[in-house]
Coordinates of C-alpha atoms in Angstrom, one line a residue:
M1 CA 77.8 141.8 110.3
I2 CA 79.0 139.5 107.5
H3 CA 80.1 136.1 108.8
V4 CA 82.5 134.1 106.6
R5 CA 82.1 130.4 107.2
E6 CA 84.9 129.2 104.9
I7 CA 86.5 129.6 101.5
D8 CA 84.1 128.3 98.9
H9 CA 86.4 128.2 95.9
L10 CA 89.5 129.7 94.2
V11 CA 89.8 130.4 90.5
L12 CA 93.2 130.0 88.8
R13 CA 93.9 131.3 85.3
V14 CA 96.2 128.7 83.7
V15 CA 98.3 128.4 80.6
D16 CA 98.6 124.5 80.4
L17 CA 95.2 123.1 81.5
D18 CA 96.2 119.4 81.1
R19 CA 99.3 119.9 83.2
M20 CA 97.4 121.7 85.9
I21 CA 94.7 119.0 85.9
H22 CA 97.4 116.3 86.2
F23 CA 99.0 118.1 89.1
Y24 CA 95.9 118.8 91.1
C25 CA 94.2 115.5 90.4
R26 CA 97.1 113.0 90.2
V27 CA 99.4 114.6 92.6
L28 CA 97.1 116.2 95.2
G29 CA 94.1 113.9 94.8
C30 CA 91.4 116.4 93.6
T31 CA 88.7 115.1 91.2
I32 CA 87.0 116.7 88.3
E33 CA 83.6 117.8 89.4
R34 CA 82.4 119.8 86.4
R35 CA 83.7 120.8 83.0
E36 CA 82.4 123.5 80.7
D37 CA 84.7 123.7 77.8
S38 CA 82.4 126.2 76.0
I39 CA 83.4 128.9 78.4
G40 CA 86.7 127.5 79.5
L41 CA 86.1 126.1 83.0
V42 CA 87.2 123.0 84.8
Q43 CA 86.0 122.7 88.4
L44 CA 88.0 120.4 90.7
R45 CA 86.7 119.1 94.0
A46 CA 89.2 119.9 96.8
G47 CA 87.6 118.5 100.0
R48 CA 84.6 120.7 100.8
S49 CA 85.8 123.4 98.4
L50 CA 86.3 123.8 94.7
L51 CA 89.4 124.9 92.7
D52 CA 88.4 126.3 89.3
L53 CA 90.9 126.1 86.5
V54 CA 90.3 128.6 83.7
P55 CA 92.5 128.4 80.6
V56 CA 93.8 131.9 79.6
S57 CA 92.8 131.0 76.0
G58 CA 89.2 130.5 76.9
R59 CA 86.3 132.9 77.2
L60 CA 86.6 133.3 81.0
G61 CA 90.4 133.3 81.0
R62 CA 90.7 136.0 78.3
A63 CA 88.7 138.4 80.6
G64 CA 91.6 138.4 83.1
G65 CA 94.2 140.0 80.8
L66 CA 97.6 138.7 80.1
P67 CA 98.6 135.1 81.0
P68 CA 100.1 134.5 84.5
A69 CA 103.5 136.2 84.6
K70 CA 104.9 139.4 86.0
E71 CA 102.4 141.4 83.9
G72 CA 99.3 139.2 84.5
R73 CA 97.5 137.6 87.3
N74 CA 96.6 133.9 87.7
L75 CA 94.2 134.3 90.6
D76 CA 91.0 135.5 89.1
H77 CA 89.0 135.7 92.3
F78 CA 88.4 134.0 95.6
C79 CA 85.1 133.2 97.2
F80 CA 84.0 133.3 100.8
R81 CA 80.9 131.3 101.7
V82 CA 78.8 133.7 103.8
E83 CA 76.3 132.6 106.3
P84 CA 73.6 133.8 106.7
F85 CA 73.3 135.4 103.3
D86 CA 71.0 138.3 103.9
E87 CA 71.5 140.5 100.8
A88 CA 70.1 143.7 102.3
I89 CA 72.3 143.4 105.4
I90 CA 75.4 142.6 103.3
R91 CA 74.8 145.5 101.0
Q92 CA 74.2 147.9 103.9
Q93 CA 77.5 146.9 105.5
L94 CA 79.4 147.2 102.3
Q95 CA 77.9 150.6 101.6
E96 CA 78.8 151.8 105.2
H97 CA 82.4 151.0 104.2
D98 CA 82.1 152.7 100.8
I99 CA 82.6 149.3 99.0
E100 CA 80.9 149.1 95.7
A101 CA 79.1 145.8 95.1
G102 CA 78.2 144.2 91.8
P103 CA 74.7 142.8 91.1
T104 CA 73.6 139.7 92.9
A105 CA 73.6 136.7 90.6
T106 CA 73.1 133.0 90.8
R107 CA 76.5 131.3 90.4
N108 CA 77.8 127.8 91.0
G109 CA 79.9 127.1 94.1
A110 CA 81.1 124.1 96.2
E111 CA 77.6 123.4 97.5
G112 CA 75.8 124.2 94.2
E113 CA 74.0 127.1 92.5
G114 CA 73.2 130.1 94.8
P115 CA 73.3 133.8 95.2
S116 CA 76.6 135.7 95.1
I117 CA 78.0 139.2 95.0
Y118 CA 81.3 140.4 93.6
I119 CA 83.3 143.1 95.4
S120 CA 87.0 144.3 95.2
D121 CA 89.4 144.6 98.1
P122 CA 91.5 147.8 98.5
E123 CA 94.2 146.4 96.2
G124 CA 91.9 145.4 93.4
N125 CA 91.6 141.6 94.2
M126 CA 88.1 140.3 93.3
V127 CA 86.2 138.7 96.2
E128 CA 83.0 136.8 95.8
L129 CA 80.5 136.6 98.7
K130 CA 78.6 133.4 98.2
G131 CA 75.3 132.3 99.8
P132 CA 73.8 128.9 100.2
P133 CA 72.6 126.8 97.4
I134 CA 69.1 127.5 96.1
G135 CA 66.6 125.7 98.2
R136 CA 68.6 126.3 101.3
L137 CA 68.6 130.1 101.5
I138 CA 67.5 130.1 105.2
E139 CA 69.7 128.1 107.5

């Protein structure tokens, strides 16, 4: 069985990056953890979790379609930290429920780089299942 430990991160598609950074950092006390302007990504530390801000004009943001509004979505995906992360067992369980899973890839999360798998829920919301950071695969 898949065991969700916590939400690892959320990804918001944003129109006004500076305004959003101001709100989440100055108003709510988050801090900038990582910034990759080349792909359009700002990761904010929110306690043990991350909040990723992806400008709709950037490479990552354009992949989500129209800007946040009635016709477009602003939540790109959310990520569950899964423990233990046993890829074979996870894929078997997903297959038993006829859920198509994307390839396993190394992606960054709240605890660092580690394995993750993307799936979609029944209404098309993208969900990332994230394992531990590399070097801590067995806990």
